[in-house]
mmCIF file of C-alpha atoms and ligand atoms in Angstrom:
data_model
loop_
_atom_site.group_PDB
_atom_site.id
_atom_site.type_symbol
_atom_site.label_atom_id
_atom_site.label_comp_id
_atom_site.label_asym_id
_atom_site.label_seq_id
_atom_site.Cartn_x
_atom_site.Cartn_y
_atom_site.Cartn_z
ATOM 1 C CA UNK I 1 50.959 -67.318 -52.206
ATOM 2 C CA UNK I 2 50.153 -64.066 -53.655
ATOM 3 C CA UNK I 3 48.548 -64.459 -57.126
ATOM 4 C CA UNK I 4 45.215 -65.339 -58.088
ATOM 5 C CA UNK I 5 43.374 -66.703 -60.339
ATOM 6 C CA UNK I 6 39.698 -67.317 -61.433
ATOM 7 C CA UNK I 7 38.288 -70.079 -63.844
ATOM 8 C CA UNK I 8 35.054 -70.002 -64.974
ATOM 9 C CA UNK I 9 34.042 -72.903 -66.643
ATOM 10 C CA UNK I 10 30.818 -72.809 -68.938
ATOM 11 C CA UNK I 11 29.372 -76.025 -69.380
ATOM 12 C CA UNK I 12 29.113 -77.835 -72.720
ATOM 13 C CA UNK I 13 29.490 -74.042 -75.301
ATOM 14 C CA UNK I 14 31.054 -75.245 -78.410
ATOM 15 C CA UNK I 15 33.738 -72.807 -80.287
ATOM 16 C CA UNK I 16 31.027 -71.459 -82.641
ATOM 17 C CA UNK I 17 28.594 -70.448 -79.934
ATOM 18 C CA UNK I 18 31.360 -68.356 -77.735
ATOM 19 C CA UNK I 19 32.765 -66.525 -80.496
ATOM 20 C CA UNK I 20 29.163 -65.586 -82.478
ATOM 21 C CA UNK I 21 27.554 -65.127 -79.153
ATOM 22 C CA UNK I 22 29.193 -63.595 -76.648
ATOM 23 C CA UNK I 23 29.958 -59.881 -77.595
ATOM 24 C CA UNK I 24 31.425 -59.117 -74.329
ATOM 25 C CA UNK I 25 34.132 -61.426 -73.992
ATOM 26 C CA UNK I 26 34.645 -60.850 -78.088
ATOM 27 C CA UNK I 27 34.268 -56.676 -77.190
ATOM 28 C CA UNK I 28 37.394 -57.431 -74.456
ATOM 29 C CA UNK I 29 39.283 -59.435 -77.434
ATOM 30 C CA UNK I 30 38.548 -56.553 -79.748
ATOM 31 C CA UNK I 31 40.182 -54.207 -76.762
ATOM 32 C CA UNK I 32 43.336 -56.278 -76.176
ATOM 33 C CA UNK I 33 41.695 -57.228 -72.491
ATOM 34 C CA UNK I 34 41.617 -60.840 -73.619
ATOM 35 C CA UNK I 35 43.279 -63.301 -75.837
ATOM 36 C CA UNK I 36 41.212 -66.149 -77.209
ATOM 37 C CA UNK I 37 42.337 -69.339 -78.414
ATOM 38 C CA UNK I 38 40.186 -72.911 -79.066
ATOM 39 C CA UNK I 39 40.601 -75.366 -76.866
ATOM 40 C CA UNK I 40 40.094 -79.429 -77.684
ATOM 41 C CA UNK I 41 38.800 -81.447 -74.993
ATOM 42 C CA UNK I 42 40.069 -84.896 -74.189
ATOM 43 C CA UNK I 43 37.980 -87.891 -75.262
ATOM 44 C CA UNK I 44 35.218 -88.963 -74.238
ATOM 45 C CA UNK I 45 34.163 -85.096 -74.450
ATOM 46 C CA UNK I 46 31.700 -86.162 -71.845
ATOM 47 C CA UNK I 47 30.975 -83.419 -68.581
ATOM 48 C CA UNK I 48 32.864 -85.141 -65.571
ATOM 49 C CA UNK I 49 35.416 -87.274 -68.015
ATOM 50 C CA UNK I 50 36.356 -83.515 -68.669
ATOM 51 C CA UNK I 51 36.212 -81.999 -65.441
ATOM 52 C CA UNK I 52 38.515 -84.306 -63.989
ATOM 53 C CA UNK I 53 41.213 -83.747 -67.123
ATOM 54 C CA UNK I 54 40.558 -80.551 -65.927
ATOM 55 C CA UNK I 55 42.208 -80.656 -63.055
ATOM 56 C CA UNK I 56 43.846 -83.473 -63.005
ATOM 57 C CA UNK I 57 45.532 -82.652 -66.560
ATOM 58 C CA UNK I 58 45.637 -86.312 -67.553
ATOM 59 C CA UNK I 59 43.067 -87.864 -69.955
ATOM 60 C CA UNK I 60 39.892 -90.518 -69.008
ATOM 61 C CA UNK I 61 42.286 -93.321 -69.685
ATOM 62 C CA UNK I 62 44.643 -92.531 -66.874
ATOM 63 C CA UNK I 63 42.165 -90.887 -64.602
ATOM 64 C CA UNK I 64 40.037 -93.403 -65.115
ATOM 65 C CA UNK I 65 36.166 -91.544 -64.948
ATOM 66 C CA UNK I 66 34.958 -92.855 -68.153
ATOM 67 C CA UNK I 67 31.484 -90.877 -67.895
ATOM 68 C CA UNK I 68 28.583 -89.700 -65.420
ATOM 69 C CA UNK I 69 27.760 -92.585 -64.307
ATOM 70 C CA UNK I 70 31.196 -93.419 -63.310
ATOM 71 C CA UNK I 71 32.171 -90.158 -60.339
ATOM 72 C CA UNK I 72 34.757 -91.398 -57.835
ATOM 73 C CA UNK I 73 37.302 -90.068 -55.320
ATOM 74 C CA UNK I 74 40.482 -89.301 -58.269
ATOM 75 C CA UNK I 75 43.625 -90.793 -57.298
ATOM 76 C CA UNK I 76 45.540 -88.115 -59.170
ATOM 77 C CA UNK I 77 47.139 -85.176 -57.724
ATOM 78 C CA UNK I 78 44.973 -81.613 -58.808
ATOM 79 C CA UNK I 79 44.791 -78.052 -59.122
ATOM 80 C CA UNK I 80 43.372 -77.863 -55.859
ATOM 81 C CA UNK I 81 45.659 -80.179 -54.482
ATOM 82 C CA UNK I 82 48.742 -78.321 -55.440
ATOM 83 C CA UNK I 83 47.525 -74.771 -54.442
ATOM 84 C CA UNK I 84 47.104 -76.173 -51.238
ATOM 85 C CA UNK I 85 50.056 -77.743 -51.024
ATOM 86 C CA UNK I 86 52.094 -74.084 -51.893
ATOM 87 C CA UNK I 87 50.004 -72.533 -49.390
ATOM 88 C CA UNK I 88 47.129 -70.836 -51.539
ATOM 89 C CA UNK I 89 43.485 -70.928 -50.194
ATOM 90 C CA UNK I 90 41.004 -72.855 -52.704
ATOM 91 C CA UNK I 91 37.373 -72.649 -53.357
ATOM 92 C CA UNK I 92 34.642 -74.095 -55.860
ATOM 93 C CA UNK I 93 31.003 -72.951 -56.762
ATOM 94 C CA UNK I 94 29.604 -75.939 -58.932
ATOM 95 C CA UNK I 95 28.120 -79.145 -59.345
ATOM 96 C CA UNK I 96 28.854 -82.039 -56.960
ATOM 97 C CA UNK I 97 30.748 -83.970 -59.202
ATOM 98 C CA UNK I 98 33.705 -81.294 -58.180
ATOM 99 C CA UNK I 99 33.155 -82.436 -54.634
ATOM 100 C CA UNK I 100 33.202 -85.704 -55.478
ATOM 101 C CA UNK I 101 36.052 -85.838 -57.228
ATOM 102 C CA UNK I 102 38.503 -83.639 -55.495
ATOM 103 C CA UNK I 103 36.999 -84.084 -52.035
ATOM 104 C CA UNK I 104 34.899 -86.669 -50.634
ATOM 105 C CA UNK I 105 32.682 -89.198 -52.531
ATOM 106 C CA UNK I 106 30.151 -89.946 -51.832
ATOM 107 C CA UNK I 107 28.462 -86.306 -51.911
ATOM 108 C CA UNK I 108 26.106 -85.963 -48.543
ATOM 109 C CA UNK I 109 23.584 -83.287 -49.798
ATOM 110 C CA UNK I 110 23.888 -81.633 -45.613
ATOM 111 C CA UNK I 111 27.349 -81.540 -45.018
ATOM 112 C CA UNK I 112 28.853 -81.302 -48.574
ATOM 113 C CA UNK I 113 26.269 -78.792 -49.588
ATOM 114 C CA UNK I 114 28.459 -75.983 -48.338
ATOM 115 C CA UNK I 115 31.642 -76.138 -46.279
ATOM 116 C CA UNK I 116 34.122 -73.734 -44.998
ATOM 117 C CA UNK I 117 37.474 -76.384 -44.220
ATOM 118 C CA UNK I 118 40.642 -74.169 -43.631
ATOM 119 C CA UNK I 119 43.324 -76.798 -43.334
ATOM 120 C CA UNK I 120 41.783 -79.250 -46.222
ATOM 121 C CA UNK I 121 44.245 -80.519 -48.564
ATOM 122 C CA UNK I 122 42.051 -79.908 -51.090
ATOM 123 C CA UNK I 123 39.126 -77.402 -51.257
ATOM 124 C CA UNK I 124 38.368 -74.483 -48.590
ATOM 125 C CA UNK I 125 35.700 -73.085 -49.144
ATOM 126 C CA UNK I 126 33.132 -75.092 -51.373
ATOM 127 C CA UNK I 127 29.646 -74.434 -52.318
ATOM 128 C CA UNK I 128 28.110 -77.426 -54.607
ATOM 129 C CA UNK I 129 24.706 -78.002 -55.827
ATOM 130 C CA UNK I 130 23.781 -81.716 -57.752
ATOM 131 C CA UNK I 131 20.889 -80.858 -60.301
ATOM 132 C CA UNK I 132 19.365 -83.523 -58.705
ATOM 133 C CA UNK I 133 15.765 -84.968 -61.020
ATOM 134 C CA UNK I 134 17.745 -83.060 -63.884
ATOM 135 C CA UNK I 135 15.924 -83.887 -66.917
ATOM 136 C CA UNK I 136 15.352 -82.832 -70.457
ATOM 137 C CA UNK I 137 12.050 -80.427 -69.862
ATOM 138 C CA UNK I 138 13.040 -79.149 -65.740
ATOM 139 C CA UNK I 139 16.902 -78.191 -65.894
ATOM 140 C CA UNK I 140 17.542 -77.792 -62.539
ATOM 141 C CA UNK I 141 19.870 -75.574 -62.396
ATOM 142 C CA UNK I 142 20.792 -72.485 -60.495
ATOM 143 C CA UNK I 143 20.711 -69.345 -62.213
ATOM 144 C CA UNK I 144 24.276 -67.906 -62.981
ATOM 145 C CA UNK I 145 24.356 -64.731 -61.614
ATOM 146 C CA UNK I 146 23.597 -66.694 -58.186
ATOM 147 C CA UNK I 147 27.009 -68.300 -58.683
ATOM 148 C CA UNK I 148 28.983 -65.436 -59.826
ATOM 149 C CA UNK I 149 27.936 -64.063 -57.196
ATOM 150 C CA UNK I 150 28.487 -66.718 -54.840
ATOM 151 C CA UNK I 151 32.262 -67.212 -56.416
ATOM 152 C CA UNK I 152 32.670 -63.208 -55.685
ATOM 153 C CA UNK I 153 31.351 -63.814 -52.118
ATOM 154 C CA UNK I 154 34.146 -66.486 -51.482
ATOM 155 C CA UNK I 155 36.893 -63.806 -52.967
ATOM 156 C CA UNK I 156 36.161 -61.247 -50.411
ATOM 157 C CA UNK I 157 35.413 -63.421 -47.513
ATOM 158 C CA UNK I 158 37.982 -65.711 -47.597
ATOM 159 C CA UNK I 159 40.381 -64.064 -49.925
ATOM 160 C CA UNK I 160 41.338 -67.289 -52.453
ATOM 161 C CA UNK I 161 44.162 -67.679 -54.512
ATOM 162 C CA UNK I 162 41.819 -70.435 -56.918
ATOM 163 C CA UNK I 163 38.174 -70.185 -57.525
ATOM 164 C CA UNK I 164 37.045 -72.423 -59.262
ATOM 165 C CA UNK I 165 33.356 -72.177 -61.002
ATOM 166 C CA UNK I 166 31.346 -74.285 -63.450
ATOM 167 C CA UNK I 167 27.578 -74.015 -64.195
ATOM 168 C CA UNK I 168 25.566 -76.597 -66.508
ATOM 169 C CA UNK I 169 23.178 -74.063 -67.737
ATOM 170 C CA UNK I 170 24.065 -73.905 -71.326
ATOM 171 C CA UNK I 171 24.943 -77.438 -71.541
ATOM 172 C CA UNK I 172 21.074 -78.264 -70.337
ATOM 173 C CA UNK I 173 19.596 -75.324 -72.901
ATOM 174 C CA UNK I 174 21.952 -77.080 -75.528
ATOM 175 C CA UNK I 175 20.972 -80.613 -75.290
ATOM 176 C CA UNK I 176 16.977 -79.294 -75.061
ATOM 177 C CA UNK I 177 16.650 -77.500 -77.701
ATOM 178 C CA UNK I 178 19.761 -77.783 -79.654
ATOM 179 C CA UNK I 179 22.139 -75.096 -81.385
ATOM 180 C CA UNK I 180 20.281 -73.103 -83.937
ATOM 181 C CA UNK I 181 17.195 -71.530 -82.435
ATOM 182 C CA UNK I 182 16.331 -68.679 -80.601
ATOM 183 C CA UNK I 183 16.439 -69.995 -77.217
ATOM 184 C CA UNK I 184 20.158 -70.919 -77.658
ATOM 185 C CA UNK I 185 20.908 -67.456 -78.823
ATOM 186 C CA UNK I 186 19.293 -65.783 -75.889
ATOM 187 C CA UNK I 187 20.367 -68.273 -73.140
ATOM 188 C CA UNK I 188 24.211 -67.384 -74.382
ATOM 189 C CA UNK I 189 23.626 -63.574 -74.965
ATOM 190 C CA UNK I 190 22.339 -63.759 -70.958
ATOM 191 C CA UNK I 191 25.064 -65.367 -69.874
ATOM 192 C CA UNK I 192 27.988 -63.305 -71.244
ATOM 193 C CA UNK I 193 25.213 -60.244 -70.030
ATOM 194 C CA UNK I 194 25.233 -61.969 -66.312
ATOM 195 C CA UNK I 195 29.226 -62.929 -66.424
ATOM 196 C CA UNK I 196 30.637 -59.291 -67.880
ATOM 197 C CA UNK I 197 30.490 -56.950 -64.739
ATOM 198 C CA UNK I 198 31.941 -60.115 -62.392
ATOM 199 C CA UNK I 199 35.129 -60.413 -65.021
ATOM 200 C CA UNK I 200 35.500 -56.353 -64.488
ATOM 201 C CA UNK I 201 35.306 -56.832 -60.761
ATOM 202 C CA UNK I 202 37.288 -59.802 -60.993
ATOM 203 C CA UNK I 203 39.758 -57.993 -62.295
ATOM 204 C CA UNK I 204 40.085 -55.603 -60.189
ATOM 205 C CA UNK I 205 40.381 -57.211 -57.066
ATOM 206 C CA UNK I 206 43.371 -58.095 -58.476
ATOM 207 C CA UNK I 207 42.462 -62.264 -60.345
ATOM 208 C CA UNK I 208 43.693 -62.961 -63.694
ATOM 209 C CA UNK I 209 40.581 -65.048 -65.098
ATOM 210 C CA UNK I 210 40.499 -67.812 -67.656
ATOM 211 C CA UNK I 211 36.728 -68.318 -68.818
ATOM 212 C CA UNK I 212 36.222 -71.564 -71.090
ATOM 213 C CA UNK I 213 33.898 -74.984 -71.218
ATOM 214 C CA UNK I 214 34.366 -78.522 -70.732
ATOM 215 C CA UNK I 215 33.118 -79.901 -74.324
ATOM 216 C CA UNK I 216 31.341 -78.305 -77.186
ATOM 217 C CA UNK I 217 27.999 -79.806 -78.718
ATOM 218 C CA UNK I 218 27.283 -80.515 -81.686
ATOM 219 C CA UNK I 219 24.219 -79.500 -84.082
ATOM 220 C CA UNK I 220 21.755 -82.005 -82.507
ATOM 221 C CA UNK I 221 23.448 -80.787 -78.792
ATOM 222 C CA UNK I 222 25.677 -84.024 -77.838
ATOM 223 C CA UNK I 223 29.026 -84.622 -77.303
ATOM 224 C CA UNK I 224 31.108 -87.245 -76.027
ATOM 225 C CA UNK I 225 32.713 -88.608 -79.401
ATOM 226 C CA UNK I 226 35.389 -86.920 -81.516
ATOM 227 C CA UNK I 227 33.863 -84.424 -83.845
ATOM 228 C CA UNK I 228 35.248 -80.979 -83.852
ATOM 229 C CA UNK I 229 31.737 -79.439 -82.740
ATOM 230 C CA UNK I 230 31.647 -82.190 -79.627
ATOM 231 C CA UNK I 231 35.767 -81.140 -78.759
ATOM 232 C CA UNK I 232 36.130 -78.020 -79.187
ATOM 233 C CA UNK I 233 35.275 -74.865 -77.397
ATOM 234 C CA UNK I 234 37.012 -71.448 -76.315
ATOM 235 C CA UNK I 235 39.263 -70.170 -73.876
ATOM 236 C CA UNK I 236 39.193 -66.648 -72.984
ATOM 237 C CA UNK I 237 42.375 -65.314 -70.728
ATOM 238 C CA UNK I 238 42.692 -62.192 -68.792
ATOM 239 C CA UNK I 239 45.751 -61.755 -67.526
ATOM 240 C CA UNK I 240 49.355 -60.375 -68.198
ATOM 241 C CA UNK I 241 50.995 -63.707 -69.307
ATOM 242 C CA UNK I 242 52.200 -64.318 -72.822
ATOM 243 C CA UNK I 243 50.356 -67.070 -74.560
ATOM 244 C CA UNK I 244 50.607 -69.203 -78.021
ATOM 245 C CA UNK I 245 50.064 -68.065 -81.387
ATOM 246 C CA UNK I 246 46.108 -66.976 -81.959
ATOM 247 C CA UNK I 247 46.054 -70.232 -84.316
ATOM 248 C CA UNK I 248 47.236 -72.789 -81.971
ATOM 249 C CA UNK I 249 44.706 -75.438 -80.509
ATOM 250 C CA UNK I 250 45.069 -75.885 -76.540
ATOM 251 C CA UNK I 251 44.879 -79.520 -75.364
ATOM 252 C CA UNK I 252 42.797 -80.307 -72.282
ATOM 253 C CA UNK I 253 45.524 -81.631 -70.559
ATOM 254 C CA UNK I 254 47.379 -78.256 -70.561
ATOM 255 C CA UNK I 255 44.948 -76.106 -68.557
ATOM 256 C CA UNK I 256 46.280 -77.966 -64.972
ATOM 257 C CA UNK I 257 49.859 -77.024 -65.654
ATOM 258 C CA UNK I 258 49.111 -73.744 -66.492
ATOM 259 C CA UNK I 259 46.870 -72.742 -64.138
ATOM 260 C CA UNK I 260 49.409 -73.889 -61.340
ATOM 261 C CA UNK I 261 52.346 -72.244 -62.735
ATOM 262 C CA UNK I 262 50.074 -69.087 -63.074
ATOM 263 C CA UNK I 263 49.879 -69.333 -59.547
ATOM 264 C CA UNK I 264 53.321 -70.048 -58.181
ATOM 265 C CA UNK I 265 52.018 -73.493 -57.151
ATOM 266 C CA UNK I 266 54.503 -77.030 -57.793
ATOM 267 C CA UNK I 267 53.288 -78.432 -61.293
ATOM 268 C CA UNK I 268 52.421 -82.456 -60.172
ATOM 269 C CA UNK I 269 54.616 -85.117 -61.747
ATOM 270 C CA UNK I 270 51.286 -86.814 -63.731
ATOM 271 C CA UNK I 271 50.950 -82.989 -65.237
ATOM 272 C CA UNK I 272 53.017 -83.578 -68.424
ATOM 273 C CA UNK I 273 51.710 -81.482 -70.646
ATOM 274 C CA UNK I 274 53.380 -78.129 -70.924
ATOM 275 C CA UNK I 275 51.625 -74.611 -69.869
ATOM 276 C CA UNK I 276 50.179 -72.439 -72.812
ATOM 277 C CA UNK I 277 51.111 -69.602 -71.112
ATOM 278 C CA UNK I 278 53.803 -67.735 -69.753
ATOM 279 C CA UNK I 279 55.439 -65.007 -68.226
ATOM 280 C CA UNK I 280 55.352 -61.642 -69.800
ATOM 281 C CA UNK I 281 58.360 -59.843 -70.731
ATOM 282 C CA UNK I 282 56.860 -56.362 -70.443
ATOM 283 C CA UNK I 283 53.239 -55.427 -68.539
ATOM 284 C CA UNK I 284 50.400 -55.035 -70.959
ATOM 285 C CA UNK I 285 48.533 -51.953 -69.972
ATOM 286 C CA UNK I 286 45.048 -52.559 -68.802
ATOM 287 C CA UNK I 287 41.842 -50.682 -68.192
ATOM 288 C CA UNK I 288 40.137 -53.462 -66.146
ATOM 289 C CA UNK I 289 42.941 -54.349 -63.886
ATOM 290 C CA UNK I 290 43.639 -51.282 -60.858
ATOM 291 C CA UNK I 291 46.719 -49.401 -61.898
ATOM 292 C CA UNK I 292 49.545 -49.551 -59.094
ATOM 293 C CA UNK I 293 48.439 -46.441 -57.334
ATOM 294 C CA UNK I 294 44.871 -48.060 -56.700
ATOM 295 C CA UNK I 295 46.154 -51.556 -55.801
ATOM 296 C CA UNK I 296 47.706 -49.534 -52.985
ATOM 297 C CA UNK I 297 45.229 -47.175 -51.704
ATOM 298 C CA UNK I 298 41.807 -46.582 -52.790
ATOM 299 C CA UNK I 299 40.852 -49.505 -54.950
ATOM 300 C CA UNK I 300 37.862 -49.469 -56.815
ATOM 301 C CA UNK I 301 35.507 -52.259 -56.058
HETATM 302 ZN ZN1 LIG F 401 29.598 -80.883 -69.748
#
């Protein structure tokens, strides 16, 4: 396998927040870098019910994960699944649930922690963390440039074809102090601050890179029903492919087909919804990608 691709996945950032709050991603829209679309999430717009459409590309009523308190081994083919099975080389910065789900349940906080597994049939190269006391005053979670860099590590180390990162810490700021304040406009400004420079060197080492969330929130920070601030949310993408018009809605269900055909990788049966984007007809120019000359001898890094 010889593409790559990145997806960053920003936990619980409804549409609003994204496109008022992050000026880089918006700057690289501005640019042509990026397309943006909105993306609904599949119902209930709850964290792992969604990470498991995800990657699965099927909603909670066939995957069956009907909420946190409900994480399981999926039965379901995935993303990581079928990269491995085309030959790609996986790996995963982010909460245990992705372990759980795509791995090995239940999580064992030694030898699930971190793990380097070069003939799994699912993920490679993981590195988890569980947010373990989590509560509404002490988020526990790691701070994002930690991952980012952790995700970058895995690039260069191991050289994947899928990385797959998610991070809960906007999610956490959301559901403790809501939408409309100060923190909340600071904790997102940081974050698109902390992610910008890893999308340029992303880039260059040659990944297209989707950036999105898994739900939205609404304006007293919950989600898990159907409201439009609970479902939907962005999706940035950097890359050469063609997508839909800028006014079309993404389902869920679509970002598991795409990402595999994307990647050269065999689109599962269960996968019946149909990828958003596809190939180009002619290259887009691009200042963050390497031109040809440096993809074959001195690359920037
Ligand atoms: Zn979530």
């Amino acid at each position: 396998m010889n593409n790559k691709l990145l997806l960053i996945i920003l936990d619980g950032v409804p549409y609003r927040n994204f496109r008022r709050l992050f000026g880089n991603l918006e700057g690289w829209v501005d640019s042509g870098e990026a397309r943006v679309w909105k993306l609904r999430s599949v119902l209930p717009s709850i964290s792992a019910s969604c990470y498991a459409s995800i990657h699965t590309g099927v909603a909670p009523a066939e995957h069956g994960c009907t909420g946190n308190g409900n994480v399981f081994k999926l039965s379901h083919k995935d993303v990581f699944s079928q990269v491995r099975e085309a030959g790609g080389t996986t790996g995963a910065v982010a909460h245990s649930f992705w372990s759980q789900f795509f791995n090995r349940h239940p999580f064992d906080y030694v030898r699930d922690i971190e793990y380097d597994e070069p003939d799994n049939a699912t993920i490679n190269h993981g590195r988890f963390h569980t947010m373990t006391g989590y509560g509404h005053d002490n988020q526990m979670t790691p701070s994002d440039v930690d991952l980012f860099g952790t995700l970058t590590n895995l690039c260069l180390r191991f050289g994947l074809n899928y990385g797959m990162l998610h991070t809960c810490t906007l999610d956490s700021m959301g559901h403790r102090f809501f939408h409309d304040c100060q923190q909340m406009d600071h904790a997102c400004f940081v974050m698109d601050e902390m992610l910008a420079p890893f999308v340029t060197k992303w880039r260059q080492l040659g990944y297209e890179v989707i950036v999105t969330a898994d739900h939205g929130q609404d304006e007293r920070g919950h989600h898990g029903g159907r409201s439009a601030l609970q479902q939907e949310t962005a999706l940035y993408y950097f890359g050469t492919a063609e997508g839909p018009d800028k006014d079309d809605v993404i389902d869920q269900r679509q970002l598991a087909p795409t990402i595999l055909d994307r990647l050269g990788a065999p689109i599962a049966d269960t996968m019946t919804a149909k990828p958003f984007l596809k190939k180009a007809k002619t290259q887009r120019p691009s200042l963050l990608w390497p031109a040809p000359d440096l993809e074959r001898g001195s690359r920037r890094t």
